[in-house]
PDB file of C-alpha atoms in Angstrom:
ATOM      1  CA  MET A 477     -11.064   7.542 -38.409  1.00 40.00           C
ATOM      2  CA  ALA A 478      -8.714   5.035 -37.923  1.00 37.00           C
ATOM      3  CA  GLU A 479      -5.277   7.252 -37.113  1.00 40.00           C
ATOM      4  CA  ALA A 480      -7.690   8.436 -34.138  1.00 41.00           C
ATOM      5  CA  GLY A 481      -7.983   4.705 -33.290  1.00 41.00           C
ATOM      6  CA  ALA A 482      -4.147   3.667 -33.153  1.00 38.00           C
ATOM      7  CA  HIS A 483      -4.085   6.505 -30.905  1.00 39.00           C
ATOM      8  CA  LEU A 484      -6.033   6.283 -28.364  1.00 39.00           C
ATOM      9  CA  THR A 485      -4.919   2.290 -28.394  1.00 39.00           C
ATOM     10  CA  SER A 486      -1.405   3.548 -27.820  1.00 40.00           C
ATOM     11  CA  THR A 487      -2.455   5.468 -24.930  1.00 45.00           C
ATOM     12  CA  ALA A 488      -4.072   3.214 -23.343  1.00 46.00           C
ATOM     13  CA  VAL A 489      -0.995   1.080 -23.614  1.00 48.00           C
ATOM     14  CA  ASN A 490       0.919   3.300 -22.136  1.00 65.00           C
ATOM     15  CA  GLU A 491      -1.578   4.272 -19.987  1.00 81.00           C
ATOM     16  CA  GLN A 492      -1.751   0.347 -18.474  1.00 84.00           C
ATOM     17  CA  PRO A 493       1.159  -0.657 -15.947  1.00 91.00           C
ATOM     18  CA  SER A 494       2.627  -3.688 -15.938  1.00 91.00           C
ATOM     19  CA  ILE A 495       2.550  -6.755 -13.611  1.00 92.00           C
ATOM     20  CA  PHE A 496       6.232  -5.739 -12.897  1.00 93.00           C
ATOM     21  CA  GLU A 497       5.610  -2.366 -11.682  1.00 92.00           C
ATOM     22  CA  VAL A 498       2.363  -2.964  -9.523  1.00 93.00           C
ATOM     23  CA  LEU A 499       3.839  -5.654  -7.737  1.00 93.00           C
ATOM     24  CA  ALA A 500       7.036  -4.121  -7.665  1.00 92.00           C
ATOM     25  CA  GLN A 501       5.238  -1.422  -5.757  1.00 92.00           C
ATOM     26  CA  GLU A 502       3.393  -4.035  -3.352  1.00 91.00           C
ATOM     27  CA  SER A 503       6.578  -5.054  -2.130  1.00 91.00           C
ATOM     28  CA  LEU A 504       7.548  -1.717  -1.178  1.00 90.00           C
ATOM     29  CA  MET A 505       4.924  -0.995   1.083  1.00 87.00           C
ATOM     30  CA  GLU A 506       5.057  -4.487   2.387  1.00 89.00           C
ATOM     31  CA  ALA A 507       8.655  -4.426   3.564  1.00 90.00           C
ATOM     32  CA  VAL A 508       8.617  -0.765   5.158  1.00 90.00           C
ATOM     33  CA  ARG A 509       6.558  -1.818   8.263  1.00 91.00           C
ATOM     34  CA  PRO A 510       9.081  -4.757   9.037  1.00 91.00           C
ATOM     35  CA  ALA A 511      11.534  -2.766   8.621  1.00 91.00           C
ATOM     36  CA  LEU A 512      10.114   0.457  10.895  1.00 91.00           C
ATOM     37  CA  LYS A 513       9.180  -2.537  13.860  1.00 91.00           C
ATOM     38  CA  HIS A 514      12.272  -3.934  13.899  1.00 93.00           C
ATOM     39  CA  ALA A 515      13.671  -0.055  14.787  1.00 91.00           C
ATOM     40  CA  VAL A 516      11.155   0.316  17.257  1.00 92.00           C
ATOM     41  CA  LYS A 517      11.836  -3.390  18.717  1.00 92.00           C
ATOM     42  CA  ILE A 518      15.709  -2.513  18.941  1.00 93.00           C
ATOM     43  CA  LEU A 519      14.639   1.218  20.325  1.00 90.00           C
ATOM     44  CA  ALA A 520      12.377  -0.279  23.105  1.00 91.00           C
ATOM     45  CA  GLU A 521      15.237  -2.842  24.179  1.00 92.00           C
ATOM     46  CA  SER A 522      17.615  -0.347  24.621  1.00 92.00           C
ATOM     47  CA  ASN A 523      15.809   2.186  26.649  1.00 90.00           C
ATOM     48  CA  PRO A 524      12.511   0.761  27.794  1.00 89.00           C
ATOM     49  CA  SER A 525      11.661   3.172  29.940  1.00 89.00           C
ATOM     50  CA  ARG A 526      11.500   6.155  27.020  1.00 89.00           C
ATOM     51  CA  PHE A 527      10.437   4.081  24.291  1.00 88.00           C
ATOM     52  CA  GLY A 528       9.360   1.069  25.747  1.00 90.00           C
ATOM     53  CA  PHE A 529       5.263   2.206  24.880  1.00 91.00           C
ATOM     54  CA  LEU A 530       6.449   2.497  21.131  1.00 90.00           C
ATOM     55  CA  TRP A 531       6.717  -1.317  21.085  1.00 92.00           C
ATOM     56  CA  ARG A 532       3.592  -1.637  22.830  1.00 91.00           C
ATOM     57  CA  SER A 533       1.502   0.300  21.003  1.00 92.00           C
ATOM     58  CA  PHE A 534       2.723  -0.024  17.648  1.00 93.00           C
ATOM     59  CA  ASP A 535       0.185  -1.409  15.727  1.00 93.00           C
ATOM     60  CA  GLU A 536      -2.072   1.659  16.609  1.00 93.00           C
ATOM     61  CA  LEU A 537       0.754   4.249  16.148  1.00 93.00           C
ATOM     62  CA  TYR A 538       1.720   2.581  12.761  1.00 94.00           C
ATOM     63  CA  LEU A 539      -2.142   3.148  11.430  1.00 94.00           C
ATOM     64  CA  LEU A 540      -2.511   6.607  12.146  1.00 95.00           C
ATOM     65  CA  LEU A 541       0.937   7.081  10.705  1.00 93.00           C
ATOM     66  CA  ASP A 542      -0.264   5.334   7.790  1.00 94.00           C
ATOM     67  CA  VAL A 543      -3.903   6.482   7.764  1.00 94.00           C
ATOM     68  CA  LEU A 544      -1.684  10.129   7.313  1.00 94.00           C
ATOM     69  CA  LEU A 545       0.575   9.290   4.988  1.00 93.00           C
ATOM     70  CA  GLN A 546      -1.696   7.575   2.822  1.00 94.00           C
ATOM     71  CA  ASN A 547      -4.674  10.215   3.159  1.00 93.00           C
ATOM     72  CA  HIS A 548      -1.726  12.964   2.237  1.00 91.00           C
ATOM     73  CA  PHE A 549      -0.822  10.543  -0.706  1.00 91.00           C
ATOM     74  CA  LEU A 550      -4.396  10.218  -2.218  1.00 92.00           C
ATOM     75  CA  SER A 551      -5.610  13.923  -1.777  1.00 88.00           C
ATOM     76  CA  ASN A 552      -2.406  15.280  -3.711  1.00 87.00           C
ATOM     77  CA  CYS A 553      -1.212  12.700  -5.982  1.00 87.00           C
ATOM     78  CA  SER A 554      -4.334   9.844  -6.125  1.00 88.00           C
ATOM     79  CA  ALA A 555      -2.226   7.551  -5.048  1.00 91.00           C
ATOM     80  CA  SER A 556      -0.898   5.606  -2.609  1.00 93.00           C
ATOM     81  CA  PHE A 557       2.673   6.418  -1.213  1.00 92.00           C
ATOM     82  CA  SER A 558       4.140   3.432  -2.815  1.00 92.00           C
ATOM     83  CA  GLU A 559       1.874   3.961  -5.992  1.00 92.00           C
ATOM     84  CA  ASN A 560       3.275   7.047  -6.187  1.00 90.00           C
ATOM     85  CA  PHE A 561       6.858   5.962  -5.889  1.00 90.00           C
ATOM     86  CA  TYR A 562       6.331   3.640  -8.633  1.00 91.00           C
ATOM     87  CA  GLY A 563       4.928   6.836 -11.082  1.00 89.00           C
ATOM     88  CA  LEU A 564       1.526   5.268 -10.767  1.00 91.00           C
ATOM     89  CA  LYS A 565      -2.069   6.934 -10.014  1.00 91.00           C
ATOM     90  CA  ARG A 566      -5.717   5.309  -8.869  1.00 92.00           C
ATOM     91  CA  VAL A 567      -8.216   6.866 -11.259  1.00 90.00           C
ATOM     92  CA  SER A 568     -12.090   5.958 -10.836  1.00 83.00           C
ATOM     93  CA  GLY A 569     -12.943   5.946 -14.529  1.00 62.00           C
ATOM     94  CA  GLY A 570     -13.834   2.451 -16.040  1.00 56.00           C
ATOM     95  CA  ARG A 571     -13.105   1.261 -19.563  1.00 53.00           C
ATOM     96  CA  GLY A 572     -13.082   4.167 -22.232  1.00 49.00           C
ATOM     97  CA  LEU A 573     -13.261   6.838 -19.731  1.00 50.00           C
ATOM     98  CA  PRO A 574     -10.694   9.614 -20.089  1.00 49.00           C
ATOM     99  CA  VAL A 575      -7.692   8.722 -17.509  1.00 59.00           C
ATOM    100  CA  ARG A 576      -7.560  12.356 -15.581  1.00 64.00           C
ATOM    101  CA  LEU A 577      -6.160  12.912 -12.452  1.00 70.00           C
ATOM    102  CA  GLY A 578      -8.082  12.974  -9.157  1.00 75.00           C
ATOM    103  CA  LEU A 579     -10.335  10.198  -7.306  1.00 84.00           C
ATOM    104  CA  HIS A 580     -14.192  10.884  -6.800  1.00 85.00           C
ATOM    105  CA  ARG A 581     -14.583  11.201  -3.161  1.00 88.00           C
ATOM    106  CA  LYS A 582     -16.288   8.128  -2.374  1.00 90.00           C
ATOM    107  CA  SER A 583     -13.609   6.240  -4.055  1.00 90.00           C
ATOM    108  CA  HIS A 584     -11.021   8.053  -2.299  1.00 92.00           C
ATOM    109  CA  TRP A 585     -12.225   7.059   1.014  1.00 93.00           C
ATOM    110  CA  ARG A 586     -12.681   2.976  -0.084  1.00 93.00           C
ATOM    111  CA  SER A 587      -9.231   3.190  -0.829  1.00 93.00           C
ATOM    112  CA  LEU A 588      -7.893   4.743   2.111  1.00 94.00           C
ATOM    113  CA  LEU A 589      -9.635   2.447   4.383  1.00 95.00           C
ATOM    114  CA  LEU A 590      -8.721  -0.920   2.359  1.00 94.00           C
ATOM    115  CA  LEU A 591      -5.038   0.635   2.295  1.00 94.00           C
ATOM    116  CA  CYS A 592      -4.661   1.117   6.253  1.00 95.00           C
ATOM    117  CA  PHE A 593      -7.329  -0.569   8.150  1.00 94.00           C
ATOM    118  CA  VAL A 594      -7.306  -3.840   6.184  1.00 92.00           C
ATOM    119  CA  PRO A 595      -3.821  -4.462   6.649  1.00 92.00           C
ATOM    120  CA  TYR A 596      -4.274  -3.017  10.620  1.00 94.00           C
ATOM    121  CA  LEU A 597      -6.927  -5.918  10.895  1.00 91.00           C
ATOM    122  CA  ARG A 598      -5.152  -8.384   9.719  1.00 90.00           C
ATOM    123  CA  ALA A 599      -1.862  -7.921  11.789  1.00 89.00           C
ATOM    124  CA  LYS A 600      -3.882  -8.116  15.038  1.00 88.00           C
ATOM    125  CA  LEU A 601      -6.200 -11.341  14.363  1.00 85.00           C
ATOM    126  CA  GLU A 602      -2.790 -13.189  13.572  1.00 85.00           C
ATOM    127  CA  ALA A 603      -1.133 -11.752  16.378  1.00 85.00           C
ATOM    128  CA  THR A 604      -4.192 -12.838  18.023  1.00 81.00           C
ATOM    129  CA  LEU A 605      -4.206 -16.154  16.286  1.00 80.00           C
ATOM    130  CA  ALA A 606      -0.243 -17.340  16.734  1.00 78.00           C
ATOM    131  CA  ARG A 607      -0.820 -16.118  20.792  1.00 77.00           C
ATOM    132  CA  GLN A 608      -4.270 -18.352  21.101  1.00 75.00           C
ATOM    133  CA  ARG A 609      -2.099 -21.828  19.608  1.00 73.00           C
ATOM    134  CA  ASP A 610       1.032 -20.950  22.124  1.00 71.00           C
ATOM    135  CA  GLU A 611      -1.635 -20.867  24.629  1.00 67.00           C
ATOM    136  CA  GLU A 612      -3.168 -24.022  23.246  1.00 66.00           C
ATOM    137  CA  ASP A 613       0.136 -25.678  23.125  1.00 61.00           C
ATOM    138  CA  PHE A 614       0.835 -25.225  26.875  1.00 60.00           C
ATOM    139  CA  SER A 615      -2.934 -25.699  28.460  1.00 57.00           C
ATOM    140  CA  ILE A 616      -4.809 -28.700  29.922  1.00 51.00           C
ATOM    141  CA  ARG A 617      -7.992 -29.071  28.095  1.00 56.00           C
ATOM    142  CA  LEU A 618     -10.724 -28.477  29.712  1.00 53.00           C
ATOM    143  CA  ALA A 619     -14.541 -28.171  29.369  1.00 53.00           C
ATOM    144  CA  GLN A 620     -15.368 -25.197  26.925  1.00 66.00           C
ATOM    145  CA  SER A 621     -18.087 -23.103  26.743  1.00 73.00           C
ATOM    146  CA  ARG A 622     -20.110 -22.834  22.708  1.00 75.00           C
ATOM    147  CA  SER A 623     -17.942 -18.725  22.354  1.00 74.00           C
ATOM    148  CA  GLN A 624     -14.939 -20.399  23.130  1.00 72.00           C
ATOM    149  CA  ARG A 625     -15.692 -23.548  20.514  1.00 76.00           C
ATOM    150  CA  LEU A 626     -16.371 -20.736  18.519  1.00 79.00           C
ATOM    151  CA  TYR A 627     -13.437 -19.110  18.729  1.00 75.00           C
ATOM    152  CA  ARG A 628     -11.181 -22.600  18.560  1.00 76.00           C
ATOM    153  CA  ALA A 629     -13.611 -23.235  15.220  1.00 78.00           C
ATOM    154  CA  ALA A 630     -12.442 -20.111  13.572  1.00 77.00           C
ATOM    155  CA  VAL A 631      -8.675 -20.623  14.108  1.00 76.00           C
ATOM    156  CA  ALA A 632      -8.688 -23.609  12.640  1.00 78.00           C
ATOM    157  CA  ALA A 633     -10.500 -22.307  10.220  1.00 84.00           C
ATOM    158  CA  TYR A 634      -8.237 -18.853   9.212  1.00 83.00           C
ATOM    159  CA  PRO A 635      -5.337 -21.146   7.742  1.00 85.00           C
ATOM    160  CA  TYR A 636      -8.010 -21.902   4.732  1.00 90.00           C
ATOM    161  CA  VAL A 637      -9.166 -18.757   4.733  1.00 89.00           C
ATOM    162  CA  SER A 638      -5.854 -16.971   4.120  1.00 89.00           C
ATOM    163  CA  SER A 639      -5.344 -19.471   1.302  1.00 92.00           C
ATOM    164  CA  ALA A 640      -8.531 -18.901  -0.750  1.00 94.00           C
ATOM    165  CA  TRP A 641      -7.755 -15.131  -0.285  1.00 93.00           C
ATOM    166  CA  GLN A 642      -4.170 -16.154  -2.049  1.00 94.00           C
ATOM    167  CA  ALA A 643      -5.613 -17.789  -4.566  1.00 95.00           C
ATOM    168  CA  TRP A 644      -7.922 -14.508  -5.274  1.00 94.00           C
ATOM    169  CA  ILE A 645      -5.170 -12.228  -6.096  1.00 94.00           C
ATOM    170  CA  PHE A 646      -2.916 -14.959  -7.662  1.00 95.00           C
ATOM    171  CA  CYS A 647      -6.230 -15.518 -10.185  1.00 95.00           C
ATOM    172  CA  GLN A 648      -6.628 -11.656 -10.519  1.00 94.00           C
ATOM    173  CA  GLN A 649      -2.687 -11.403 -11.017  1.00 93.00           C
ATOM    174  CA  LEU A 650      -3.248 -13.678 -13.952  1.00 94.00           C
ATOM    175  CA  LEU A 651      -6.238 -12.119 -15.714  1.00 93.00           C
ATOM    176  CA  PHE A 652      -4.886  -8.908 -15.298  1.00 93.00           C
ATOM    177  CA  VAL A 653      -1.568 -10.334 -16.805  1.00 92.00           C
ATOM    178  CA  PHE A 654      -3.713 -11.495 -19.925  1.00 92.00           C
ATOM    179  CA  GLY A 655      -5.888  -8.187 -19.855  1.00 89.00           C
ATOM    180  CA  VAL A 656      -8.938  -9.680 -18.645  1.00 91.00           C
ATOM    181  CA  THR A 657      -9.545  -7.512 -15.888  1.00 90.00           C
ATOM    182  CA  LYS A 658      -7.870  -4.301 -15.622  1.00 89.00           C
ATOM    183  CA  THR A 659      -6.849  -4.272 -11.587  1.00 91.00           C
ATOM    184  CA  HIS A 660      -4.628  -6.897  -9.995  1.00 91.00           C
ATOM    185  CA  ASN A 661      -6.070  -6.922  -6.536  1.00 92.00           C
ATOM    186  CA  PRO A 662      -9.347  -7.849  -5.457  1.00 92.00           C
ATOM    187  CA  LEU A 663      -8.823  -4.699  -2.976  1.00 92.00           C
ATOM    188  CA  LEU A 664      -8.472  -2.099  -5.802  1.00 93.00           C
ATOM    189  CA  TRP A 665     -11.469  -3.877  -7.231  1.00 91.00           C
ATOM    190  CA  LEU A 666     -13.961  -3.551  -3.916  1.00 92.00           C
ATOM    191  CA  ALA A 667     -12.162   0.142  -4.040  1.00 91.00           C
ATOM    192  CA  ARG A 668     -13.839   0.631  -7.660  1.00 91.00           C
ATOM    193  CA  VAL A 669     -10.268   2.298  -8.932  1.00 92.00           C
ATOM    194  CA  ARG A 670      -7.497   0.817 -11.221  1.00 91.00           C
ATOM    195  CA  LEU A 671      -4.179   2.205 -11.886  1.00 92.00           C
ATOM    196  CA  ALA A 672      -2.738   3.955 -14.562  1.00 90.00           C
ATOM    197  CA  ARG A 673       0.949   5.429 -14.977  1.00 90.00           C
ATOM    198  CA  LEU A 674       1.215   9.476 -14.593  1.00 86.00           C
ATOM    199  CA  ASN A 675       1.897  11.543 -17.705  1.00 83.00           C
ATOM    200  CA  THR A 676       3.288  14.578 -18.332  1.00 83.00           C
ATOM    201  CA  GLN A 677      -0.045  16.176 -18.092  1.00 81.00           C
ATOM    202  CA  ASP A 678      -0.604  14.335 -14.190  1.00 77.00           C
ATOM    203  CA  ILE A 679       2.681  15.657 -13.266  1.00 81.00           C
ATOM    204  CA  ARG A 680       1.983  19.279 -14.478  1.00 80.00           C
ATOM    205  CA  ASP A 681      -1.424  19.165 -12.680  1.00 77.00           C
ATOM    206  CA  ILE A 682       0.502  17.919  -9.368  1.00 77.00           C
ATOM    207  CA  GLU A 683       2.801  21.247  -9.759  1.00 78.00           C
ATOM    208  CA  LEU A 684       0.014  23.509 -10.186  1.00 78.00           C
ATOM    209  CA  LYS A 685      -1.950  22.278  -7.602  1.00 73.00           C
ATOM    210  CA  ASN A 686       0.440  22.512  -5.138  1.00 69.00           C
ATOM    211  CA  ASN A 687       2.106  25.725  -6.109  1.00 70.00           C
ATOM    212  CA  GLY A 688       2.240  28.149  -3.039  1.00 52.00           C
ATOM    213  CA  THR A 689       1.185  25.616  -0.259  1.00 53.00           C
ATOM    214  CA  GLY A 690       4.899  24.680   0.124  1.00 49.00           C
ATOM    215  CA  SER A 691       8.715  25.976   0.194  1.00 48.00           C
ATOM    216  CA  PRO A 692      11.254  24.621  -1.602  1.00 48.00           C
ATOM    217  CA  ALA A 693      12.556  23.481   1.456  1.00 47.00           C
ATOM    218  CA  ASP A 694       9.644  21.004   2.299  1.00 49.00           C
ATOM    219  CA  GLY A 695      10.283  19.790  -1.196  1.00 48.00           C
ATOM    220  CA  ARG A 696      13.748  18.769  -0.414  1.00 50.00           C
ATOM    221  CA  VAL A 697      13.296  17.118   2.977  1.00 49.00           C
ATOM    222  CA  GLN A 698      10.489  15.180   1.236  1.00 52.00           C
ATOM    223  CA  TYR A 699      12.809  14.100  -0.974  1.00 49.00           C
ATOM    224  CA  LYS A 700      15.501  13.815   1.458  1.00 52.00           C
ATOM    225  CA  VAL A 701      13.151  11.141   2.996  1.00 53.00           C
ATOM    226  CA  LEU A 702      12.474   9.268  -0.027  1.00 54.00           C
ATOM    227  CA  LEU A 703      15.966   9.196  -0.729  1.00 54.00           C
ATOM    228  CA  PHE A 704      17.316   6.992   2.430  1.00 55.00           C
ATOM    229  CA  VAL A 705      13.758   4.705   1.807  1.00 53.00           C
ATOM    230  CA  PHE A 706      15.253   3.683  -1.541  1.00 52.00           C
ATOM    231  CA  MET A 707      18.788   3.357  -0.293  1.00 54.00           C
ATOM    232  CA  ALA A 708      17.810   1.247   2.795  1.00 52.00           C
ATOM    233  CA  ILE A 709      15.987  -0.838   0.470  1.00 49.00           C
ATOM    234  CA  ASN A 710      17.962  -1.406  -2.590  1.00 51.00           C
ATOM    235  CA  GLY A 711      21.191  -0.702  -1.097  1.00 52.00           C
ATOM    236  CA  HIS A 712      22.463   1.909  -3.867  1.00 51.00           C
ATOM    237  CA  ALA A 713      21.365   5.595  -4.683  1.00 51.00           C
ATOM    238  CA  PRO A 714      18.545   5.797  -7.571  1.00 49.00           C
ATOM    239  CA  PRO A 715      20.822   5.843 -10.264  1.00 46.00           C
ATOM    240  CA  THR A 716      18.559   7.899 -12.263  1.00 44.00           C
ATOM    241  CA  HIS A 717      16.901  11.094 -12.462  1.00 43.00           C
ATOM    242  CA  ILE A 718      14.333  11.453  -9.957  1.00 45.00           C
ATOM    243  CA  HIS A 719      11.344  14.050 -10.373  1.00 47.00           C
ATOM    244  CA  THR A 720       9.954  15.949  -7.238  1.00 46.00           C
ATOM    245  CA  SER A 721       7.089  17.958  -6.546  1.00 48.00           C
ATOM    246  CA  GLN A 722       6.199  19.510  -3.110  1.00 47.00           C
ATOM    247  CA  SER A 723       3.855  16.892  -2.219  1.00 51.00           C
ATOM    248  CA  CYS A 724       4.430  14.410  -4.621  1.00 62.00           C
ATOM    249  CA  TRP A 725       7.738  12.352  -5.779  1.00 53.00           C
ATOM    250  CA  GLN A 726       7.314  10.435  -8.848  1.00 50.00           C
ATOM    251  CA  PHE A 727      10.406   8.233  -9.930  1.00 47.00           C
ATOM    252  CA  THR A 728      11.355   7.264 -13.759  1.00 43.00           C
ATOM    253  CA  ASN A 729      13.249   4.093 -15.479  1.00 41.00           C
ATOM    254  CA  LEU A 730      14.944   3.019 -12.181  1.00 42.00           C
ATOM    255  CA  PRO A 731      15.943  -0.651 -13.263  1.00 39.00           C
ATOM    256  CA  GLY A 732      16.968  -1.660  -9.927  1.00 40.00           C
ATOM    257  CA  LEU A 733      13.220  -1.155  -8.683  1.00 41.00           C
ATOM    258  CA  TYR A 734      12.321  -3.336 -11.090  1.00 39.00           C
TER     259      TYR A 734
END
């Protein structure tokens, strides 16, 4: 009985990712958007007539690409792009339940909504507030309507709301470090999921699930794309083995990432 309990405890510890892993995967996804935006800006400046629409509609185009990418990885790997990059998965079960690959339907759509639309809305809100501040700095204060006063109050309150949100994230990360909670981010808590490490059975299930749905050439193309992203962020090639399947990638033992 004690041996069985020890085995379960060991498994749970191995499945629980460290704070460094979960923060590293968040940093990866946060670096993708500004890097892509900078590339689009260079294209638009070099040829405005051809690529100017990419810059003007960048937020919407990025949202579309993000939805397609994240939905693909959530469907095939039960993880976001960056989570799968670090060998993690999302699980819908609570404490004490078996950690199996595959999200419940509601968890899938909640995860997709929070992964894609929350950053989009936040980026649009911050851009609108920044534009409003610039307009106020160079405008004359005239009599304002009630809606304008409410809008100005929202602009003034946003920094406090943002600070409160960051404080919530910090407190949850602190609780995650001490093992009080299973999620390090409020968005995971709102999606009713938690992160766990991929194991050998998960990789085998992914390969069986996607067996016959793609070609080896597809896997090589995906590998090259991911290798390019890794080298762009870290400045060097992965130092150790990368496991690839037709739909997902699992990076293991990459000290340069942590």
